[in-house]
Short mmCIF file of C-alpha atoms and ligand atoms in Angstrom, two decimals:
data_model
loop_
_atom_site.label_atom_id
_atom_site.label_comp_id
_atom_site.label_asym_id
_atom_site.label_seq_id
_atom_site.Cartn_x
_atom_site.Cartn_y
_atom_site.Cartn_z
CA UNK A 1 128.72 162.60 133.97
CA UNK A 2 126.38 165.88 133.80
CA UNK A 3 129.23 168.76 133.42
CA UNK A 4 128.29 172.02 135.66
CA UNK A 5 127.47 174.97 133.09
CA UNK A 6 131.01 176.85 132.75
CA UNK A 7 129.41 179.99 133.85
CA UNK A 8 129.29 178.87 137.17
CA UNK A 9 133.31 178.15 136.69
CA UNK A 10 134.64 180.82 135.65
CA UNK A 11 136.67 183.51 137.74
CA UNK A 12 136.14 186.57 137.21
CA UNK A 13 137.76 187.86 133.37
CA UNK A 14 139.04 191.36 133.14
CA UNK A 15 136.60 193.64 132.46
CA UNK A 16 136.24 194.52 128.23
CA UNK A 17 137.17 198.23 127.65
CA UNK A 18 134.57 200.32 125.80
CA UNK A 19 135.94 202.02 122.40
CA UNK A 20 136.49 206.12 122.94
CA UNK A 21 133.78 207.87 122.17
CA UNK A 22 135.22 209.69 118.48
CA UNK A 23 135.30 206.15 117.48
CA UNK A 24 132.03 205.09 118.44
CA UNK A 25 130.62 208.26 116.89
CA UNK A 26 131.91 207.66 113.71
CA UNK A 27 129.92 204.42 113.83
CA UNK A 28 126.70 204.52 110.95
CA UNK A 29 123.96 202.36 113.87
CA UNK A 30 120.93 204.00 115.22
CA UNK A 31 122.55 204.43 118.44
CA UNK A 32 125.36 207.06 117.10
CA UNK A 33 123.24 208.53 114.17
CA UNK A 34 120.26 209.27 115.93
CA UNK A 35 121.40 212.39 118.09
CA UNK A 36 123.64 215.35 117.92
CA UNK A 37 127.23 215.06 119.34
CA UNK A 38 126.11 216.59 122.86
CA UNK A 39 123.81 213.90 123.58
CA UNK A 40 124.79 210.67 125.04
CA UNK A 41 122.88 207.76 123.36
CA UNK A 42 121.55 204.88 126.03
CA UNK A 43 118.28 203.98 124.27
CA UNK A 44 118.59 201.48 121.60
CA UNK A 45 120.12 197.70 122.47
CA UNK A 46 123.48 198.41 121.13
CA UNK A 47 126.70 198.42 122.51
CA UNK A 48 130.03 200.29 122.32
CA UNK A 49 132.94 197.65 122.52
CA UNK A 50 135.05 196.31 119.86
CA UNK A 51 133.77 192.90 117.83
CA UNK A 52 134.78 189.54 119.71
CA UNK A 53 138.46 189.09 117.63
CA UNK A 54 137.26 185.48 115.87
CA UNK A 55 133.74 187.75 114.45
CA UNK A 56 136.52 190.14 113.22
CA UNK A 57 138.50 187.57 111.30
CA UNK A 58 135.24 185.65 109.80
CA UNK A 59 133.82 189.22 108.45
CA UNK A 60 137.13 190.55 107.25
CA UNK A 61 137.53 187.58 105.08
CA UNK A 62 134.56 187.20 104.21
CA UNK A 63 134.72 190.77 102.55
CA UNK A 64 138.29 189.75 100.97
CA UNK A 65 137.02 187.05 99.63
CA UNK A 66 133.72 188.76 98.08
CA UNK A 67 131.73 185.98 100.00
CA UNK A 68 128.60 187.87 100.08
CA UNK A 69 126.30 185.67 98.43
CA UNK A 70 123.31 183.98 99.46
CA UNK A 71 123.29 182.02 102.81
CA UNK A 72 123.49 178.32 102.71
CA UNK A 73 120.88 175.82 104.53
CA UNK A 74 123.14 175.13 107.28
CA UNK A 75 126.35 177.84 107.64
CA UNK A 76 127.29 175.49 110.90
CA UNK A 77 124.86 177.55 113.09
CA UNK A 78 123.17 174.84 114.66
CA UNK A 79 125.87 172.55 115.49
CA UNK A 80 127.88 175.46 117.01
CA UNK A 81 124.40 176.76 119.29
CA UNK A 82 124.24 172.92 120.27
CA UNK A 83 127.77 173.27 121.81
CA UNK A 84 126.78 176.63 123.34
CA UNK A 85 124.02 175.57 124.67
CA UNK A 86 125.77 172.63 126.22
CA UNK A 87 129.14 174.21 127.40
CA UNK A 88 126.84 177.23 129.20
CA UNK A 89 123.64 176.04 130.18
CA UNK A 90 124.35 172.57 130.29
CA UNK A 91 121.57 172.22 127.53
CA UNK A 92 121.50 169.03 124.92
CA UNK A 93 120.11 170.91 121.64
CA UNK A 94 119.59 168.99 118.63
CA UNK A 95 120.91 170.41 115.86
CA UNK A 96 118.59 168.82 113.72
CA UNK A 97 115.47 170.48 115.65
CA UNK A 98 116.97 174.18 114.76
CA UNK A 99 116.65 176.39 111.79
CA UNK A 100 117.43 180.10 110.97
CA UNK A 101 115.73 183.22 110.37
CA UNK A 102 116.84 186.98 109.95
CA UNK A 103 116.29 187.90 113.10
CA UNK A 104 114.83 187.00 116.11
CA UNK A 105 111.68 189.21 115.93
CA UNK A 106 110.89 187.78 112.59
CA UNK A 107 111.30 184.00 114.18
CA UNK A 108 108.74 185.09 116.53
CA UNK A 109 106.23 186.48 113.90
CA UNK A 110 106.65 183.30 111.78
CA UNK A 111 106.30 180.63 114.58
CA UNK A 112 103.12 182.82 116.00
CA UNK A 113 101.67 182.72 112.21
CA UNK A 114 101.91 178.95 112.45
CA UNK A 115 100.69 178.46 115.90
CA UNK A 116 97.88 180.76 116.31
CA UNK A 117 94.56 181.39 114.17
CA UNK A 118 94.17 185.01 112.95
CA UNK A 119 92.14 187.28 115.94
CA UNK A 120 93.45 184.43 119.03
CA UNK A 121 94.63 185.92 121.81
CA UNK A 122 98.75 186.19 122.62
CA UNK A 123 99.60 186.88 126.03
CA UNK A 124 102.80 189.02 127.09
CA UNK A 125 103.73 190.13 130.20
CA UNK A 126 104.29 193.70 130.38
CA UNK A 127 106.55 195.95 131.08
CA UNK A 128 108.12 194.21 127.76
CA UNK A 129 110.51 194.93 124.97
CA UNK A 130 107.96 197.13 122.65
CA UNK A 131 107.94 195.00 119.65
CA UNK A 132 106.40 192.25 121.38
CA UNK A 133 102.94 194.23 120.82
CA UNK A 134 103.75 195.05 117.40
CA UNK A 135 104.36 191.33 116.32
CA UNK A 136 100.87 189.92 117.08
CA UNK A 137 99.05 191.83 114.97
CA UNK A 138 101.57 191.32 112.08
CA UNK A 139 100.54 187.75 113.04
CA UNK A 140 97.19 188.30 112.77
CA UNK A 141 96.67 187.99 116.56
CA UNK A 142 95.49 190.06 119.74
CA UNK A 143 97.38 191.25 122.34
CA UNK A 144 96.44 190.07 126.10
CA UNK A 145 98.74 191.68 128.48
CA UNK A 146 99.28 189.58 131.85
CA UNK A 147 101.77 192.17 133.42
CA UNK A 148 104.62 190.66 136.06
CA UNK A 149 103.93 190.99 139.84
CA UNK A 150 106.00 193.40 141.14
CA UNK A 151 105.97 192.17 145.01
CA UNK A 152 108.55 194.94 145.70
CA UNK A 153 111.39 192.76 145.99
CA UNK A 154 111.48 191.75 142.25
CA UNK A 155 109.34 190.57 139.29
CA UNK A 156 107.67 187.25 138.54
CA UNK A 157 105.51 185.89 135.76
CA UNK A 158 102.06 186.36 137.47
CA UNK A 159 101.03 182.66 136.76
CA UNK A 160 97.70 182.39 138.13
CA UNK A 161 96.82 185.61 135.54
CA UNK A 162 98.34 183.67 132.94
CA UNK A 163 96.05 180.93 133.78
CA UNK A 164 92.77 182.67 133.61
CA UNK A 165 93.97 184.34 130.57
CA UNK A 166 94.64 180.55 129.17
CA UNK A 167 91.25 179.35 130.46
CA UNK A 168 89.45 182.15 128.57
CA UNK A 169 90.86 181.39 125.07
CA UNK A 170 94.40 182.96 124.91
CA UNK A 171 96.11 180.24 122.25
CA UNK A 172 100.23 181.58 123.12
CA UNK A 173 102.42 182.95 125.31
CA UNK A 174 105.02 185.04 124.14
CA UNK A 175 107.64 184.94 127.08
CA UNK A 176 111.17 187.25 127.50
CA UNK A 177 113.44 184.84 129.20
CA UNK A 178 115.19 186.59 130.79
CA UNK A 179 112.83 189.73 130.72
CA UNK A 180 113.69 193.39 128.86
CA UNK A 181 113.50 195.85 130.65
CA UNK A 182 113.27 194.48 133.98
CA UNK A 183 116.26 192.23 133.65
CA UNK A 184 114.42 189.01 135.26
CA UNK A 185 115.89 185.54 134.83
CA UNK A 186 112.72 183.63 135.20
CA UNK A 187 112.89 180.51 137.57
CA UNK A 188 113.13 177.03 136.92
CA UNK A 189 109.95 176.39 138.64
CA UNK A 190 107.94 179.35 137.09
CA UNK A 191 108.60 178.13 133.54
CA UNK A 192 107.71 174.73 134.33
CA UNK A 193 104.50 175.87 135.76
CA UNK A 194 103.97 177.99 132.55
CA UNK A 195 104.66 174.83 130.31
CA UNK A 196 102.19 173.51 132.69
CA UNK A 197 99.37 175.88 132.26
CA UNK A 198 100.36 176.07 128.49
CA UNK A 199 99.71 171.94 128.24
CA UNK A 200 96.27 172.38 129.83
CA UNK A 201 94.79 174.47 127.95
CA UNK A 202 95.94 173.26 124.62
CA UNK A 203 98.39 176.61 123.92
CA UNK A 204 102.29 177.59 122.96
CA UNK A 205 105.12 179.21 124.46
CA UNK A 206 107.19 181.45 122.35
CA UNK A 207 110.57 181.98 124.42
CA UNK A 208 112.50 185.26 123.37
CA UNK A 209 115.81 184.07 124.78
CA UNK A 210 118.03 186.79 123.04
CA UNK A 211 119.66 188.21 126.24
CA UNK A 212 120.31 184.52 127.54
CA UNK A 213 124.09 184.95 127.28
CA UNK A 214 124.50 187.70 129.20
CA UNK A 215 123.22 186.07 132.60
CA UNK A 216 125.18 187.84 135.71
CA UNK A 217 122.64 186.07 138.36
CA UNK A 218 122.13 182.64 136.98
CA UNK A 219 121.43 180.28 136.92
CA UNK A 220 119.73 180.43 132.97
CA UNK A 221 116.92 178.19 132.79
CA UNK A 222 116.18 178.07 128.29
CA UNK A 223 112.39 177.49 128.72
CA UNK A 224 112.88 174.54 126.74
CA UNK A 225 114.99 172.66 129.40
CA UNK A 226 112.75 173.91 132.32
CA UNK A 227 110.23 170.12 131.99
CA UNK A 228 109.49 167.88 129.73
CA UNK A 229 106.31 169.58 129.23
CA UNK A 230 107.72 172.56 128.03
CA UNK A 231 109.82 170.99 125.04
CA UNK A 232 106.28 169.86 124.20
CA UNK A 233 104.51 173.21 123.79
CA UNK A 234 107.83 175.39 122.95
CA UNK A 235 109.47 177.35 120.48
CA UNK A 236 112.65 179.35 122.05
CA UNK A 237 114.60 182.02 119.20
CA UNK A 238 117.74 183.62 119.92
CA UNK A 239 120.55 185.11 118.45
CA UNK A 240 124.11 186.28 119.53
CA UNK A 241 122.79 189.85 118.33
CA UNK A 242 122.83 191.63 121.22
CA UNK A 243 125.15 189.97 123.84
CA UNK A 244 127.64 190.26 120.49
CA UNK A 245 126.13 193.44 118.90
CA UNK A 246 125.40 191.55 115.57
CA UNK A 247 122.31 193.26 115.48
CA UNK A 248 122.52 194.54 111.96
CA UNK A 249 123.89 191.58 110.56
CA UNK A 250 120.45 189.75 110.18
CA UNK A 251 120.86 186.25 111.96
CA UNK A 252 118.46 184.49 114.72
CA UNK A 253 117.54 180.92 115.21
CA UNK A 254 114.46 178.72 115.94
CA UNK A 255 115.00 176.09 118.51
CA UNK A 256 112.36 173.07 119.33
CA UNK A 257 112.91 170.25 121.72
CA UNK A 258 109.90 167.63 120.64
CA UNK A 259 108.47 166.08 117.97
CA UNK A 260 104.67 168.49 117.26
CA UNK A 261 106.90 171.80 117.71
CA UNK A 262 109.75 170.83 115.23
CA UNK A 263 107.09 169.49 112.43
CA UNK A 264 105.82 173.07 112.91
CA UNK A 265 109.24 174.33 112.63
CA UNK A 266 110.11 171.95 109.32
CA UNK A 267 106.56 173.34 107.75
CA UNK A 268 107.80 177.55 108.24
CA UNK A 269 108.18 178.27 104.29
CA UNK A 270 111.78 178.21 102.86
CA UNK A 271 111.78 181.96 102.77
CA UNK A 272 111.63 182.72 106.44
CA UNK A 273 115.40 180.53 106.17
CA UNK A 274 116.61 182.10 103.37
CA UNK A 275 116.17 185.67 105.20
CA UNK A 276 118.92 184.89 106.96
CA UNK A 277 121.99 187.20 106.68
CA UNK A 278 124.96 185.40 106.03
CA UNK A 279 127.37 187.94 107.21
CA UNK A 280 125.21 187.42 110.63
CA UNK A 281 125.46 183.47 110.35
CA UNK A 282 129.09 183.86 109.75
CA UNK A 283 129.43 186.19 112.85
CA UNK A 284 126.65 184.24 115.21
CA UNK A 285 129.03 180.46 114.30
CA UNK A 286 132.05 182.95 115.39
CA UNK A 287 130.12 184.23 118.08
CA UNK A 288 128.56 181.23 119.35
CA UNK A 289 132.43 179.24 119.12
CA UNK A 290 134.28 178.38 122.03
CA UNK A 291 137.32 180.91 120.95
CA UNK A 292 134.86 183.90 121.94
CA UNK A 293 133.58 182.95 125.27
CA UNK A 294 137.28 184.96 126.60
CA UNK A 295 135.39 187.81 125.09
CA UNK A 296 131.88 187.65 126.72
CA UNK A 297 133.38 186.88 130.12
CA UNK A 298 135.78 190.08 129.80
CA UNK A 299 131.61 191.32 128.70
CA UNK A 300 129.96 190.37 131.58
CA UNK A 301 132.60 191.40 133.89
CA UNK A 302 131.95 195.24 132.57
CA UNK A 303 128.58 194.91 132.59
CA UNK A 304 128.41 193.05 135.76
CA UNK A 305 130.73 196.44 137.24
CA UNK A 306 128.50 198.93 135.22
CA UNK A 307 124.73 197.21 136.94
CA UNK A 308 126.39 197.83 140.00
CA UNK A 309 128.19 201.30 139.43
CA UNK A 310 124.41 202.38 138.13
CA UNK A 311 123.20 201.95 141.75
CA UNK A 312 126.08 203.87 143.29
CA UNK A 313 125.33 206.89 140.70
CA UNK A 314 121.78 207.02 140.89
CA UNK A 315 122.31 206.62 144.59
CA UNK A 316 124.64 209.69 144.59
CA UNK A 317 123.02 211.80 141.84
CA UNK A 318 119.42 210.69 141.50
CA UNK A 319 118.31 209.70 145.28
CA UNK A 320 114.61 209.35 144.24
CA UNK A 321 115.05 207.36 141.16
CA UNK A 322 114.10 203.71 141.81
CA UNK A 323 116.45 201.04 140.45
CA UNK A 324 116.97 197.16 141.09
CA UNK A 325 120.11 195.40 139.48
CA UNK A 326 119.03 193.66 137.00
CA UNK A 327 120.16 189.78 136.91
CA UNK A 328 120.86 190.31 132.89
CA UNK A 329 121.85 192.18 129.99
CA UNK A 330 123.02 195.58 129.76
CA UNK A 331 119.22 197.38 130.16
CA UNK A 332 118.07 199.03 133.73
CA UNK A 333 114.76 200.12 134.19
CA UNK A 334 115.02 202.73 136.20
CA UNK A 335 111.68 204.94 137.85
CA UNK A 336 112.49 208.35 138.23
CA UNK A 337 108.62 209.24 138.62
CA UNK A 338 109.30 210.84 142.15
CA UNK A 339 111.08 213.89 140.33
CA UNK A 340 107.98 214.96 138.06
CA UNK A 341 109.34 215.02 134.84
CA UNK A 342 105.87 213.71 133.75
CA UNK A 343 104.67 210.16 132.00
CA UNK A 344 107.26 210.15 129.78
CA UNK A 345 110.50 211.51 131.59
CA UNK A 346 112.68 210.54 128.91
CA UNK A 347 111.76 213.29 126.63
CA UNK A 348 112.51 215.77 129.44
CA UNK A 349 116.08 214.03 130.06
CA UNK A 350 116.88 214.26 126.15
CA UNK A 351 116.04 217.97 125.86
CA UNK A 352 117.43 219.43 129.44
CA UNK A 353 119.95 216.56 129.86
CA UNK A 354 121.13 215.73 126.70
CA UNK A 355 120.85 212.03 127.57
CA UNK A 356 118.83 209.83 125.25
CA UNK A 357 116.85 206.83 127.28
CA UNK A 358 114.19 204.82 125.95
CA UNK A 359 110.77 205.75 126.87
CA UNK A 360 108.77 203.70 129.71
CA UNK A 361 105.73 204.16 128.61
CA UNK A 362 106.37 202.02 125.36
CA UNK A 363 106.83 198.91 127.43
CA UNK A 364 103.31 199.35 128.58
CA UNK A 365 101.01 201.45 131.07
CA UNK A 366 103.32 199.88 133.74
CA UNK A 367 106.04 202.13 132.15
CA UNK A 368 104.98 205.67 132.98
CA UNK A 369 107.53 207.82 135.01
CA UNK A 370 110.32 205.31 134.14
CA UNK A 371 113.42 205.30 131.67
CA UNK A 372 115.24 202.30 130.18
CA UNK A 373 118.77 202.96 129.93
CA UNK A 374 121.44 201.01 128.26
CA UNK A 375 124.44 200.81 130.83
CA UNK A 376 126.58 198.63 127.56
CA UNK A 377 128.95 201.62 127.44
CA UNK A 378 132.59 202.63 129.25
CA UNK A 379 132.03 203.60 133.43
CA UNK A 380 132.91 207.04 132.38
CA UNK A 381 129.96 207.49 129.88
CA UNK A 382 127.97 206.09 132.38
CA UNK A 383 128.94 208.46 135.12
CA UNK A 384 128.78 211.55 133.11
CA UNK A 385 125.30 210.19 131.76
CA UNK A 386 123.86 210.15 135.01
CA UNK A 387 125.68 213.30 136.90
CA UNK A 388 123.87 215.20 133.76
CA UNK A 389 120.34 213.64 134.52
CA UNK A 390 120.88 214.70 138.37
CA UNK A 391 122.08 217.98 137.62
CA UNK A 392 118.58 218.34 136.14
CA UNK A 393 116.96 216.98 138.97
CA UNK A 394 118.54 219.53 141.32
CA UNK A 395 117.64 222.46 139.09
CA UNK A 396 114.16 221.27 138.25
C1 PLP B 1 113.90 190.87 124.09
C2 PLP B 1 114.34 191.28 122.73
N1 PLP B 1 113.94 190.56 121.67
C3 PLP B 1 114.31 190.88 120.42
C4 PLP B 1 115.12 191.97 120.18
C5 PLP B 1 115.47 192.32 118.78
O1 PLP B 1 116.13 191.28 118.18
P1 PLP B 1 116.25 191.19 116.62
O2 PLP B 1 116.93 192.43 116.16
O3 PLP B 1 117.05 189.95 116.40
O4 PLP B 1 114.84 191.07 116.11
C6 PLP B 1 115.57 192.74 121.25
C7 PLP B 1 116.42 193.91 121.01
O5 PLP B 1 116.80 194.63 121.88
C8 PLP B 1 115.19 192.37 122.55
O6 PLP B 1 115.58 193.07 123.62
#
């Protein structure tokens, strides 16, 4: 009997109340360190609720117990993913095709360092999560971007680009699934045409599937499930870091689905395992266990209100600003080029608005005149946040 993902299930939770704000600026993360008091911080992927209670208990007796020692082989990650995986996405993962890393970035630089040749081509798809063309040269690769079609309604892998990027030599993909900043849950369909054009022209597909569990307009498709094909040329890494703000904690994992990508996987030196945290293993099993899912529901029902909220604001406060609810995650990509605040508008809205985005421009040329703003915060923030950016835009 094939059991319908319990995401599709699930009435709506009550929504997860953001801590006060003395309390979250007390916090030591980049998100509350970076900025004076008077700015509001919605730039880095951090969010402002209290730990999921079972993460709680594993860290606070952890510490007790002085259990900060090295991490073993298998904490009881890959079992507990496996029933994730399952229970949410109706995915079978084999626990015995998975291994651990510190974090998910690092999975991706190890996995390209055994798939490509130094100076091959990687392709992303820009606007993308800035690291992306960071960690192909620490591979030793090239960047090719491939940006998304934008076909005014939403945003799509641009296949036929991929294709001819393929065809002249590109060896990997490197795919956000579903897509920072735009918030895009990529399509059954388009990832099994990727796997497709991957399997032709003898290259990988390296699936950043960190955001996967915060999914408001599913269904989730992991790129390893989308076709046979694709379990053949793909590598997916995730971590509960952000949808459980573990990020410090230092925990991601490496998933396969066939036989050539987990002998690739098995042959990643011991190291790149032992990096794991084990304070972020301990969380991610917590995490990742069925006595948390009350807590990411009560999640995505405040994030779910806040994508929508977003729209009313900017409607309200920010008419010009250009803004499609995202499908995932807690990150809006927002243009606000029609006010003039220049490529980089950001840098205007931190010093005249006291509001601290992330800049467009890093996500690629596709970027300029927009903002990415993290909406993981209480309504009010939110509301405030944005009233401040349009008082700006009615004095400037
Ligand atoms: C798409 C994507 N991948 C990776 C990361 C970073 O993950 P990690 O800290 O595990 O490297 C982020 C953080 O926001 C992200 O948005």
């Amino acid at each position: 009997m094939t059991v319908p993902p319990l995401d599709t299930l699930v009435p709506e939770t009550p929504p997860l109340e953001a801590l006060p704000l003395d309390a979250l600026r007390r916090r030591s993360s980049t998100k509350w360190q970076s900025y004076p008091d008077d700015v509001i911080p919605m730039f880095v992927a951090e969010t402002d609720f209290a730990l999921a209670e079972p993460i709680t208990a594993v860290l606070h007796a952890a510490i007790d117990a002085g259990d900060t020692g090295y991490t073993p082989p298998d904490p009881g990650l890959r079992a507990t993913f496996a029933a994730y995986a399952a229970r949410h996405w109706g995915w079978t993962v084999d626990p015995a095709r998975v291994r651990s890393t510190g974090d998910v970035m690092m999975g991706v630089v190890e996995l390209l360092r055994a798939t490509i040749q130094p100076g091959d081509r990687v392709i992303i798809a820009p606007p993308v999560y800035p690291p992306f063309s960071m960690c192909i040269p620490e591979a030793g690769g090239v960047v090719e971007e491939v940006p998304l079609i934008d076909d005014g309604a939403g945003w799509s892998l641009d296949l036929a680009g991929i294709d001819a990027a393929l065809a002249g030599g590109a060896r990997a993909v490197l795919l956000c699934n579903p897509h920072n900043p735009t918030g895009t849950v990529h399509s059954r369909a388009s990832l099994a045409a990727l796997a497709d054009l991957a399997h032709r022209h003898g290259a990988v597909v390296i699936s950043d599937e960190i955001h996967a569990p915060l999914v408001h307009d599913g269904p989730f498709t992991p790129f390893l499930a989308a076709s046979d094909t694709a379990a053949e040329v793909g590598y997916a890494v995730t971590s509960a870091s952000k949808a459980y703000n573990l990020a410090g904690l230092k925990c991601a994992l490496m998933i396969t689905a066939a036989d050539g990508p987990s002998a690739v996987l098995r042959g990643l030196w011991p190291e790149v395992e032992w990096r794991t945290g084990l304070f972020g293993a301990l969380a991610g099993v917590a995490a990742f266990d069925e006595a948390s899912d009350a807590w990411l529901a009560g999640l995505k029902t405040t994030l779910d209100r806040n994508r929508r909220l977003l729209a009313e604001l900017l409607a309200e406060h920010l008419p010009l600003a250009r803004y499609r609810v995202p499908d995932a995650g807690y990150l809006a990509w927002i243009d606000v080029s029609a006010y003039g605040w220049g490529d980089d508008p950001a840098r205007r809205i931190l010093t005249d608005a006291k509001v601290a985005l992330h800049h467009g421009p890093l996500f690629g040329a596709q970027g300029i005149g927009h903002v990415r703003l993290n909406f993981g915060c209480s309504p009010d923030l939110l509301r405030t946040a944005i009233a401040r950016i349009g008082a700006l835009a009615a004095a400037s």
